[in-house]
Tab-separated table of C-alpha atoms and ligand atoms in Angstrom:
chain	number	residue	atom	x	y	z
A	1	UNK	CA	-39.243	-90.295	0.670
A	2	UNK	CA	-37.154	-93.380	0.018
A	3	UNK	CA	-33.512	-92.210	-0.164
A	4	UNK	CA	-32.215	-94.729	-2.654
A	5	UNK	CA	-34.492	-93.553	-5.418
A	6	UNK	CA	-33.214	-89.978	-4.908
A	7	UNK	CA	-29.665	-91.239	-5.133
A	8	UNK	CA	-30.302	-92.983	-8.418
A	9	UNK	CA	-31.556	-89.746	-9.957
A	10	UNK	CA	-28.492	-87.821	-8.795
A	11	UNK	CA	-26.155	-90.622	-9.837
A	12	UNK	CA	-27.404	-90.351	-13.396
A	13	UNK	CA	-26.997	-86.569	-13.411
A	14	UNK	CA	-23.495	-86.857	-11.984
A	15	UNK	CA	-22.471	-89.450	-14.544
A	16	UNK	CA	-23.335	-86.941	-17.247
A	17	UNK	CA	-20.591	-84.706	-15.813
A	18	UNK	CA	-18.023	-87.502	-15.768
A	19	UNK	CA	-15.450	-85.487	-17.713
A	20	UNK	CA	-15.425	-82.508	-15.380
A	21	UNK	CA	-11.995	-81.625	-13.917
A	22	UNK	CA	-11.270	-83.202	-10.547
A	23	UNK	CA	-9.732	-80.128	-8.926
A	24	UNK	CA	-11.880	-78.538	-6.257
A	25	UNK	CA	-14.667	-76.387	-7.556
A	26	UNK	CA	-14.096	-72.765	-6.559
A	27	UNK	CA	-16.359	-72.090	-3.607
A	28	UNK	CA	-19.154	-69.613	-4.159
A	29	UNK	CA	-19.511	-66.371	-2.297
A	30	UNK	CA	-17.321	-63.323	-1.962
A	31	UNK	CA	-13.746	-63.529	-3.189
A	32	UNK	CA	-14.170	-66.866	-4.937
A	33	UNK	CA	-11.831	-66.054	-7.792
A	34	UNK	CA	-8.839	-67.465	-5.916
A	35	UNK	CA	-8.056	-71.046	-6.859
A	36	UNK	CA	-7.979	-73.509	-3.986
A	37	UNK	CA	-6.255	-76.847	-4.436
A	38	UNK	CA	-8.156	-79.918	-3.252
A	39	UNK	CA	-7.647	-80.171	0.499
A	40	UNK	CA	-6.136	-83.337	1.934
A	41	UNK	CA	-6.027	-83.204	5.676
A	42	UNK	CA	-6.528	-84.545	9.160
A	43	UNK	CA	-8.771	-83.213	11.902
A	44	UNK	CA	-8.675	-82.769	15.665
A	45	UNK	CA	-10.640	-80.680	18.178
A	46	UNK	CA	-9.314	-78.566	21.036
A	47	UNK	CA	-11.009	-80.236	23.997
A	48	UNK	CA	-10.131	-83.675	22.698
A	49	UNK	CA	-6.380	-83.076	22.406
A	50	UNK	CA	-5.232	-79.913	24.214
A	51	UNK	CA	-5.826	-80.989	27.810
A	52	UNK	CA	-6.847	-79.066	30.929
A	53	UNK	CA	-9.674	-77.159	29.350
A	54	UNK	CA	-10.725	-76.243	32.870
A	55	UNK	CA	-13.017	-73.347	32.032
A	56	UNK	CA	-15.239	-75.361	29.742
A	57	UNK	CA	-18.668	-76.794	30.425
A	58	UNK	CA	-17.479	-80.308	29.557
A	59	UNK	CA	-14.598	-80.194	32.035
A	60	UNK	CA	-17.122	-79.546	34.754
A	61	UNK	CA	-19.451	-82.318	33.579
A	62	UNK	CA	-16.555	-84.776	33.442
A	63	UNK	CA	-15.580	-84.019	37.028
A	64	UNK	CA	-18.851	-83.273	38.772
A	65	UNK	CA	-20.261	-85.741	41.349
A	66	UNK	CA	-22.169	-88.541	39.622
A	67	UNK	CA	-20.651	-87.730	36.232
A	68	UNK	CA	-21.696	-89.946	33.335
A	69	UNK	CA	-18.180	-89.794	31.837
A	70	UNK	CA	-16.105	-92.969	32.313
A	71	UNK	CA	-12.986	-90.813	32.702
A	72	UNK	CA	-12.189	-87.097	32.460
A	73	UNK	CA	-10.277	-85.512	29.577
A	74	UNK	CA	-7.449	-84.470	31.932
A	75	UNK	CA	-4.229	-83.725	30.075
A	76	UNK	CA	-5.644	-85.190	26.836
A	77	UNK	CA	-2.740	-85.321	24.335
A	78	UNK	CA	-1.168	-82.222	25.858
A	79	UNK	CA	-1.429	-80.555	22.470
A	80	UNK	CA	-1.729	-77.189	24.180
A	81	UNK	CA	2.053	-77.513	24.559
A	82	UNK	CA	2.822	-80.036	21.854
A	83	UNK	CA	1.015	-78.375	18.960
A	84	UNK	CA	4.271	-77.681	17.046
A	85	UNK	CA	4.903	-81.427	17.045
A	86	UNK	CA	1.351	-82.028	15.797
A	87	UNK	CA	1.799	-79.541	12.957
A	88	UNK	CA	5.072	-81.304	12.078
A	89	UNK	CA	3.206	-84.638	11.965
A	90	UNK	CA	0.616	-83.160	9.609
A	91	UNK	CA	3.402	-81.889	7.408
A	92	UNK	CA	5.153	-85.270	7.563
A	93	UNK	CA	1.957	-86.876	6.288
A	94	UNK	CA	2.266	-84.751	3.142
A	95	UNK	CA	-1.064	-83.029	3.780
A	96	UNK	CA	-2.070	-79.523	2.776
A	97	UNK	CA	-4.795	-79.028	5.421
A	98	UNK	CA	-5.112	-79.323	9.183
A	99	UNK	CA	-8.548	-78.929	10.730
A	100	UNK	CA	-8.435	-78.032	14.400
A	101	UNK	CA	-10.619	-75.967	16.694
A	102	UNK	CA	-9.997	-72.876	18.765
A	103	UNK	CA	-11.359	-73.042	22.281
A	104	UNK	CA	-13.950	-70.467	23.308
A	105	UNK	CA	-13.591	-71.406	27.005
A	106	UNK	CA	-9.910	-70.390	26.903
A	107	UNK	CA	-10.343	-67.366	24.666
A	108	UNK	CA	-13.223	-65.801	26.614
A	109	UNK	CA	-13.058	-67.317	30.101
A	110	UNK	CA	-15.433	-64.673	31.496
A	111	UNK	CA	-18.104	-62.739	29.588
A	112	UNK	CA	-16.383	-60.064	27.513
A	113	UNK	CA	-12.927	-60.889	28.907
A	114	UNK	CA	-10.776	-62.027	25.994
A	115	UNK	CA	-7.324	-63.489	26.504
A	116	UNK	CA	-4.783	-61.951	24.141
A	117	UNK	CA	-2.261	-64.594	25.180
A	118	UNK	CA	-4.589	-67.398	24.094
A	119	UNK	CA	-5.511	-65.616	20.860
A	120	UNK	CA	-1.801	-65.207	20.201
A	121	UNK	CA	-1.287	-68.923	20.843
A	122	UNK	CA	-3.765	-69.774	18.082
A	123	UNK	CA	-2.318	-67.097	15.822
A	124	UNK	CA	1.100	-68.732	16.143
A	125	UNK	CA	-0.450	-72.103	15.370
A	126	UNK	CA	-2.100	-70.804	12.200
A	127	UNK	CA	1.103	-69.054	11.135
A	128	UNK	CA	3.111	-72.253	11.696
A	129	UNK	CA	0.656	-74.188	9.523
A	130	UNK	CA	1.051	-71.658	6.698
A	131	UNK	CA	4.806	-71.794	7.082
A	132	UNK	CA	4.604	-75.588	6.670
A	133	UNK	CA	2.450	-75.305	3.526
A	134	UNK	CA	-0.659	-76.382	5.421
A	135	UNK	CA	-3.976	-74.573	5.155
A	136	UNK	CA	-5.562	-74.272	8.602
A	137	UNK	CA	-9.252	-75.225	8.623
A	138	UNK	CA	-10.398	-73.616	11.848
A	139	UNK	CA	-13.504	-74.687	13.764
A	140	UNK	CA	-14.792	-71.962	16.054
A	141	UNK	CA	-16.992	-74.215	18.190
A	142	UNK	CA	-16.442	-77.948	18.587
A	143	UNK	CA	-18.941	-78.990	21.280
A	144	UNK	CA	-17.360	-77.169	24.253
A	145	UNK	CA	-18.361	-73.705	25.500
A	146	UNK	CA	-17.216	-71.553	28.400
A	147	UNK	CA	-18.925	-72.518	31.664
A	148	UNK	CA	-20.532	-69.113	31.869
A	149	UNK	CA	-22.340	-69.786	28.585
A	150	UNK	CA	-23.718	-73.089	29.939
A	151	UNK	CA	-24.693	-71.404	33.187
A	152	UNK	CA	-26.745	-68.884	31.207
A	153	UNK	CA	-28.797	-71.549	29.464
A	154	UNK	CA	-26.161	-72.532	26.902
A	155	UNK	CA	-27.333	-72.920	23.319
A	156	UNK	CA	-30.963	-72.814	24.362
A	157	UNK	CA	-30.524	-69.146	25.161
A	158	UNK	CA	-31.025	-66.919	22.079
A	159	UNK	CA	-28.422	-64.484	23.478
A	160	UNK	CA	-25.768	-67.137	22.842
A	161	UNK	CA	-26.024	-66.415	19.100
A	162	UNK	CA	-24.798	-62.826	19.567
A	163	UNK	CA	-22.176	-63.859	22.102
A	164	UNK	CA	-20.911	-66.438	19.627
A	165	UNK	CA	-20.750	-63.817	16.857
A	166	UNK	CA	-18.756	-61.454	19.087
A	167	UNK	CA	-16.340	-64.292	19.886
A	168	UNK	CA	-16.026	-65.171	16.160
A	169	UNK	CA	-15.162	-61.563	15.391
A	170	UNK	CA	-12.416	-61.420	18.030
A	171	UNK	CA	-10.923	-64.719	16.915
A	172	UNK	CA	-10.920	-63.698	13.272
A	173	UNK	CA	-9.118	-60.440	14.103
A	174	UNK	CA	-6.369	-62.600	15.588
A	175	UNK	CA	-6.060	-65.356	12.979
A	176	UNK	CA	-7.927	-64.244	9.853
A	177	UNK	CA	-4.884	-63.235	7.847
A	178	UNK	CA	-3.531	-66.818	8.037
A	179	UNK	CA	-6.781	-68.679	7.491
A	180	UNK	CA	-8.832	-69.381	4.363
A	181	UNK	CA	-11.282	-71.912	5.806
A	182	UNK	CA	-13.535	-71.545	8.837
A	183	UNK	CA	-16.188	-73.854	10.314
A	184	UNK	CA	-18.608	-72.098	12.641
A	185	UNK	CA	-20.311	-74.821	14.716
A	186	UNK	CA	-19.545	-78.528	14.711
A	187	UNK	CA	-22.448	-80.934	14.273
A	188	UNK	CA	-25.293	-78.975	15.862
A	189	UNK	CA	-27.693	-81.361	14.117
A	190	UNK	CA	-26.393	-84.432	15.975
A	191	UNK	CA	-28.406	-83.667	19.074
A	192	UNK	CA	-31.548	-83.036	17.041
A	193	UNK	CA	-31.159	-86.489	15.494
A	194	UNK	CA	-30.795	-88.146	18.927
A	195	UNK	CA	-33.767	-86.151	20.159
A	196	UNK	CA	-35.993	-87.333	17.317
A	197	UNK	CA	-34.863	-90.956	17.593
A	198	UNK	CA	-35.415	-90.963	21.377
A	199	UNK	CA	-38.847	-89.387	20.933
A	200	UNK	CA	-37.894	-86.127	22.528
A	201	UNK	CA	-36.476	-87.451	25.800
A	202	UNK	CA	-32.813	-88.303	25.267
A	203	UNK	CA	-31.329	-86.213	28.030
A	204	UNK	CA	-33.760	-86.747	30.898
A	205	UNK	CA	-31.325	-89.093	32.690
A	206	UNK	CA	-28.803	-86.275	32.859
A	207	UNK	CA	-31.024	-84.011	34.951
A	208	UNK	CA	-29.153	-84.923	38.122
A	209	UNK	CA	-25.747	-84.131	36.590
A	210	UNK	CA	-27.038	-80.856	35.219
A	211	UNK	CA	-28.321	-79.955	38.676
A	212	UNK	CA	-24.877	-80.722	40.170
A	213	UNK	CA	-23.194	-78.555	37.529
A	214	UNK	CA	-25.650	-75.730	38.182
A	215	UNK	CA	-24.872	-75.916	41.912
A	216	UNK	CA	-21.129	-75.883	41.178
A	217	UNK	CA	-21.471	-72.750	39.042
A	218	UNK	CA	-23.898	-71.069	41.436
A	219	UNK	CA	-26.524	-70.782	38.701
A	220	UNK	CA	-30.062	-72.040	38.483
A	221	UNK	CA	-29.472	-73.977	35.229
A	222	UNK	CA	-26.603	-75.488	33.315
A	223	UNK	CA	-26.900	-76.635	29.721
A	224	UNK	CA	-23.873	-77.864	27.834
A	225	UNK	CA	-24.121	-78.167	24.051
A	226	UNK	CA	-25.742	-81.616	24.032
A	227	UNK	CA	-27.916	-81.038	27.074
A	228	UNK	CA	-30.383	-78.403	26.029
A	229	UNK	CA	-33.823	-78.790	24.542
A	230	UNK	CA	-32.653	-79.911	21.105
A	231	UNK	CA	-35.241	-78.029	19.103
A	232	UNK	CA	-34.441	-74.776	20.886
A	233	UNK	CA	-30.740	-75.492	20.410
A	234	UNK	CA	-31.428	-75.986	16.728
A	235	UNK	CA	-33.105	-72.602	16.427
A	236	UNK	CA	-30.257	-70.870	18.243
A	237	UNK	CA	-27.507	-72.624	16.268
A	238	UNK	CA	-29.231	-71.746	12.983
A	239	UNK	CA	-29.084	-68.071	13.954
A	240	UNK	CA	-25.634	-68.332	15.543
A	241	UNK	CA	-24.181	-69.822	12.374
A	242	UNK	CA	-25.522	-67.003	10.226
A	243	UNK	CA	-24.299	-64.327	12.683
A	244	UNK	CA	-20.954	-66.127	12.963
A	245	UNK	CA	-20.497	-66.148	9.195
A	246	UNK	CA	-21.267	-62.423	9.039
A	247	UNK	CA	-18.860	-61.674	11.898
A	248	UNK	CA	-16.039	-63.708	10.346
A	249	UNK	CA	-16.498	-62.279	6.862
A	250	UNK	CA	-16.818	-58.782	8.261
A	251	UNK	CA	-13.211	-59.114	9.390
A	252	UNK	CA	-11.816	-61.497	6.770
A	253	UNK	CA	-13.925	-61.413	3.601
A	254	UNK	CA	-11.532	-63.832	1.885
A	255	UNK	CA	-12.421	-66.654	4.275
A	256	UNK	CA	-14.625	-69.502	3.123
A	257	UNK	CA	-17.006	-70.283	5.948
A	258	UNK	CA	-19.374	-73.197	6.505
A	259	UNK	CA	-21.074	-75.339	9.121
A	260	UNK	CA	-20.191	-78.996	9.719
A	261	UNK	CA	-22.920	-81.613	10.078
A	262	UNK	CA	-23.118	-85.153	11.463
A	263	UNK	CA	-24.450	-87.140	8.540
A	264	UNK	CA	-24.751	-90.893	8.661
A	265	UNK	CA	-25.742	-92.537	5.408
A	266	UNK	CA	-29.331	-92.932	6.487
A	267	UNK	CA	-32.082	-94.879	4.792
A	268	UNK	CA	-35.512	-96.151	5.723
A	269	UNK	CA	-35.620	-99.856	6.539
A	270	UNK	CA	-38.846	-101.892	6.686
A	271	UNK	CA	-41.442	-99.877	8.592
A	272	UNK	CA	-38.946	-97.065	9.169
A	273	UNK	CA	-40.226	-94.528	6.634
A	274	UNK	CA	-41.919	-92.248	9.155
A	275	UNK	CA	-38.891	-92.059	11.458
A	276	UNK	CA	-36.577	-91.546	8.506
A	277	UNK	CA	-38.735	-88.644	7.323
A	278	UNK	CA	-38.813	-87.082	10.815
A	279	UNK	CA	-35.024	-87.291	11.159
A	280	UNK	CA	-34.551	-85.804	7.708
A	281	UNK	CA	-37.078	-83.007	8.203
A	282	UNK	CA	-35.966	-82.064	11.717
A	283	UNK	CA	-32.211	-82.558	11.731
A	284	UNK	CA	-31.065	-82.284	8.115
A	285	UNK	CA	-33.422	-80.188	5.987
A	286	UNK	CA	-33.148	-76.997	8.130
A	287	UNK	CA	-29.342	-77.172	8.059
A	288	UNK	CA	-29.183	-77.946	4.334
A	289	UNK	CA	-31.354	-74.879	3.739
A	290	UNK	CA	-29.057	-72.833	5.981
A	291	UNK	CA	-25.899	-74.030	4.227
A	292	UNK	CA	-27.376	-73.514	0.786
A	293	UNK	CA	-25.856	-70.047	0.431
A	294	UNK	CA	-22.592	-70.843	2.222
A	295	UNK	CA	-19.142	-71.244	0.714
A	296	UNK	CA	-19.150	-74.928	1.666
A	297	UNK	CA	-20.943	-77.511	3.764
A	298	UNK	CA	-18.837	-79.677	6.091
A	299	UNK	CA	-19.781	-83.335	5.725
A	300	UNK	CA	-18.958	-85.690	8.625
A	301	UNK	CA	-19.734	-89.284	7.852
A	302	UNK	CA	-18.614	-92.448	9.584
A	303	UNK	CA	-21.298	-95.029	9.042
A	304	UNK	CA	-24.536	-96.197	7.550
A	305	UNK	CA	-27.802	-96.708	9.387
A	306	UNK	CA	-31.366	-97.704	8.608
A	307	UNK	CA	-34.448	-96.681	10.528
A	308	UNK	CA	-37.089	-99.138	11.724
A	309	UNK	CA	-40.526	-98.484	13.216
A	310	UNK	CA	-39.153	-97.260	16.571
A	311	UNK	CA	-35.438	-96.626	16.234
A	312	UNK	CA	-32.420	-97.707	14.225
A	313	UNK	CA	-32.379	-101.262	12.920
A	314	UNK	CA	-29.555	-103.472	14.184
A	315	UNK	CA	-26.452	-103.507	11.988
A	316	UNK	CA	-26.254	-106.533	9.762
A	317	UNK	CA	-23.620	-109.023	11.010
A	318	UNK	CA	-22.233	-109.185	7.465
A	319	UNK	CA	-21.618	-105.407	7.318
A	320	UNK	CA	-18.082	-103.972	7.510
A	321	UNK	CA	-18.144	-103.048	11.187
A	322	UNK	CA	-15.966	-100.669	13.189
A	323	UNK	CA	-14.944	-101.272	16.823
A	324	UNK	CA	-18.309	-99.849	17.922
A	325	UNK	CA	-20.159	-102.388	15.773
A	326	UNK	CA	-21.335	-99.708	13.342
A	327	UNK	CA	-21.661	-100.407	9.635
A	328	UNK	CA	-18.540	-98.566	8.477
A	329	UNK	CA	-18.700	-99.243	4.765
A	330	UNK	CA	-16.679	-96.571	2.941
A	331	UNK	CA	-19.503	-96.253	0.407
A	332	UNK	CA	-21.424	-94.366	3.114
A	333	UNK	CA	-19.662	-91.187	2.034
A	334	UNK	CA	-20.986	-91.589	-1.509
A	335	UNK	CA	-24.542	-91.930	-0.219
A	336	UNK	CA	-24.261	-88.780	1.891
A	337	UNK	CA	-22.441	-86.736	-0.745
A	338	UNK	CA	-25.230	-87.480	-3.200
A	339	UNK	CA	-27.870	-86.625	-0.619
A	340	UNK	CA	-26.222	-83.259	0.036
A	341	UNK	CA	-25.905	-82.485	-3.648
A	342	UNK	CA	-29.602	-83.058	-4.023
A	343	UNK	CA	-30.621	-80.702	-1.199
A	344	UNK	CA	-27.953	-78.034	-0.959
A	345	UNK	CA	-26.036	-76.000	-3.502
A	346	UNK	CA	-22.925	-75.468	-1.377
A	347	UNK	CA	-19.822	-77.412	-2.376
A	348	UNK	CA	-18.854	-80.207	0.003
A	349	UNK	CA	-15.801	-80.347	2.225
A	350	UNK	CA	-15.485	-83.734	3.935
A	351	UNK	CA	-14.422	-82.332	7.298
A	352	UNK	CA	-14.513	-85.683	9.123
A	353	UNK	CA	-14.416	-89.317	8.118
A	354	UNK	CA	-12.615	-92.183	9.778
A	355	UNK	CA	-12.978	-95.322	11.790
A	356	UNK	CA	-12.542	-96.366	15.401
A	357	UNK	CA	-10.262	-99.376	15.378
A	358	UNK	CA	-8.077	-100.926	18.056
A	359	UNK	CA	-6.538	-103.079	15.365
A	360	UNK	CA	-4.926	-100.651	12.921
A	361	UNK	CA	-5.409	-103.117	10.064
A	362	UNK	CA	-9.078	-102.176	10.123
A	363	UNK	CA	-8.153	-98.503	9.573
A	364	UNK	CA	-5.807	-99.437	6.739
A	365	UNK	CA	-8.476	-101.506	5.049
A	366	UNK	CA	-10.860	-98.566	5.511
A	367	UNK	CA	-8.443	-96.054	3.956
A	368	UNK	CA	-7.876	-98.396	1.040
A	369	UNK	CA	-11.609	-98.470	0.424
A	370	UNK	CA	-12.309	-94.795	0.979
A	371	UNK	CA	-9.827	-93.358	-1.527
A	372	UNK	CA	-11.402	-94.956	-4.613
A	373	UNK	CA	-14.787	-93.666	-3.430
A	374	UNK	CA	-13.494	-90.089	-3.122
A	375	UNK	CA	-11.814	-90.380	-6.530
A	376	UNK	CA	-15.026	-91.667	-8.088
A	377	UNK	CA	-17.140	-88.888	-6.583
A	378	UNK	CA	-14.751	-86.273	-7.958
A	379	UNK	CA	-14.723	-87.915	-11.366
A	380	UNK	CA	-18.516	-87.941	-11.329
A	381	UNK	CA	-18.334	-84.163	-10.965
A	382	UNK	CA	-19.608	-83.817	-7.393
A	383	UNK	CA	-18.446	-80.478	-5.979
A	384	UNK	CA	-15.922	-81.911	-3.496
A	385	UNK	CA	-13.415	-79.468	-2.016
A	386	UNK	CA	-11.398	-81.832	0.126
A	387	UNK	CA	-11.099	-84.889	2.331
A	388	UNK	CA	-10.101	-84.504	5.983
A	389	UNK	CA	-9.534	-87.654	8.020
A	390	UNK	CA	-10.533	-87.981	11.664
A	391	UNK	CA	-8.169	-88.098	13.425
A	392	UNK	CA	-4.491	-87.221	13.661
A	393	UNK	CA	-4.212	-88.612	17.198
A	394	UNK	CA	-5.937	-91.085	19.490
A	395	UNK	CA	-7.818	-88.628	21.671
A	396	UNK	CA	-10.567	-87.981	24.202
A	397	UNK	CA	-13.677	-89.468	22.656
A	398	UNK	CA	-16.245	-87.631	24.803
A	399	UNK	CA	-18.636	-90.004	26.632
A	400	UNK	CA	-16.436	-92.980	25.715
A	401	UNK	CA	-13.238	-91.591	27.258
A	402	UNK	CA	-9.925	-92.700	25.773
A	403	UNK	CA	-10.949	-96.217	24.802
A	404	UNK	CA	-11.903	-95.648	21.149
A	405	UNK	CA	-8.968	-95.287	18.778
A	406	UNK	CA	-9.589	-92.988	15.832
A	407	UNK	CA	-5.971	-91.791	15.505
A	408	UNK	CA	-3.354	-92.310	12.848
A	409	UNK	CA	-0.932	-91.789	15.741
A	410	UNK	CA	-1.162	-93.492	19.131
A	411	UNK	CA	-0.520	-91.252	22.141
A	412	UNK	CA	1.093	-92.486	25.348
A	413	UNK	CA	-1.191	-91.324	28.166
A	414	UNK	CA	1.715	-90.466	30.470
A	415	UNK	CA	4.587	-89.238	28.310
A	416	UNK	CA	2.298	-87.949	25.485
A	417	UNK	CA	4.712	-89.503	23.018
A	418	UNK	CA	3.112	-89.854	19.588
A	419	UNK	CA	3.765	-93.139	17.776
A	420	UNK	CA	2.922	-93.674	14.132
A	421	UNK	CA	0.611	-96.578	13.427
A	422	UNK	CA	1.095	-98.466	10.148
A	423	UNK	CA	-1.832	-96.494	8.703
A	424	UNK	CA	0.358	-93.345	8.730
A	425	UNK	CA	2.530	-94.677	5.899
A	426	UNK	CA	-0.535	-95.820	4.002
A	427	UNK	CA	-2.376	-92.486	4.337
A	428	UNK	CA	0.790	-90.626	3.317
A	429	UNK	CA	1.215	-92.721	0.182
A	430	UNK	CA	-2.481	-92.598	-0.793
A	431	UNK	CA	-2.475	-88.798	-0.422
A	432	UNK	CA	0.828	-88.469	-2.308
A	433	UNK	CA	-0.598	-90.394	-5.270
A	434	UNK	CA	-3.793	-88.377	-5.167
A	435	UNK	CA	-1.905	-85.082	-5.062
A	436	UNK	CA	0.235	-86.048	-8.070
A	437	UNK	CA	-2.990	-86.727	-9.893
A	438	UNK	CA	-4.460	-83.394	-8.690
A	439	UNK	CA	-1.421	-81.460	-9.966
A	440	UNK	CA	-1.579	-83.222	-13.308
A	441	UNK	CA	-5.249	-82.373	-13.749
A	442	UNK	CA	-4.629	-78.801	-12.590
A	443	UNK	CA	-1.890	-78.312	-15.202
A	444	UNK	CA	-4.112	-79.728	-17.923
A	445	UNK	CA	-7.014	-77.552	-16.840
A	446	UNK	CA	-4.897	-74.408	-16.955
A	447	UNK	CA	-3.289	-75.041	-20.355
B	1	BGC	C1	-17.113	-85.414	16.289
B	1	BGC	C2	-15.771	-85.717	16.926
B	1	BGC	C3	-15.728	-87.167	17.361
B	1	BGC	C4	-15.893	-88.028	16.131
B	1	BGC	C5	-15.767	-89.523	16.368
B	1	BGC	C6	-17.620	-86.493	15.368
B	1	BGC	O1	-18.973	-86.633	15.533
B	1	BGC	O2	-17.069	-84.179	15.630
B	1	BGC	O3	-15.568	-84.826	17.986
B	1	BGC	O4	-14.565	-87.482	18.045
B	1	BGC	O5	-17.171	-87.791	15.575
B	1	BGC	O6	-16.791	-90.021	17.161
């Protein structure tokens, strides 16, 4: 189906709700009576900022002979020690939400062996956020897993779903009383998309690295999150999410729990209808159906893409490009938000959106464009719960190492000193204006 026509239909329906209040819709599900203010935040992920995540599958892949990584994560931003400074930066930005992840590889370094010290570390982090007026939005799995999970077939192995649920339960016992928002698994659909676009063979070139990692762990296979058979991984993550939600809510019924998805604003270009349909059917539809009965769906959108007969079409040279040459038009979030609304009843939390830019002026221009889009979507009555910018810090960008710059703050790779880029002041002032507006609307809605 051609996506633009769907969008037009939804646009008309949304316009009919133009007078709806702009405060966040109360999420559905248990315990929804509590009012949640619109969330304005920034996001990070454990492996990308904490440093020395030595028990994780990715650490091994970054350091194994013949690694495909240009550089290892190493000390990252040393946020394992500097997290109080990071929380202070979030507070200084005037935000009311901080999305970060807890690290399974640290929490359960061996099967069934849980570290109380690490759980306590994250508990203190969540408590410090609350103390600072910040709502922690906690991701339970952001790409990295303990090595022992990868050495047992990773997310291809159906047993991983139950292991994940057990881990979710333990984590929630430790942090649940400080946390209202939980994300189970980050972007499990991304690998399905790559798999479909590459006609089922995206990871063949990594066989050698996987074999090295298997040797290093003394196992006969090693599958990190993005290395498994994507369709099997999809089936396991669909189950793991559901079990994770049950485990989390079993301990903390007040928590709003959702899954976060990688969602480019995708459309079918000339001759690209069949590929577009396959991507939608394989990597979006199953997750939209899964999220349909959740408290929220996490939307992660950075760019716009069009499919051609055998892959993505090249980005137009006139598009607003990021440092990776992607079409980073801020309107992409409107396209995706409308798509979600059409296919899934869960309210939307924008859990990631941002731009990679060496020149910070590009980020500032992006922020200036994105805020009016968010405002418009809320005015149109789309069920938006919040906007969380990626990222607080320049950090370890997976297969691209430290070269891409997504951060509002630069981080010195030796001293770990954080330095505000000009976009910090801009984001702070845009959020401050938006929050004044939110409070005004809230007062009017209550009286
Ligand atoms: C991921 C992040 C990543 C960001 C920017 C998202 O897909 O969740 O871990 O750093 O995109 O590429």
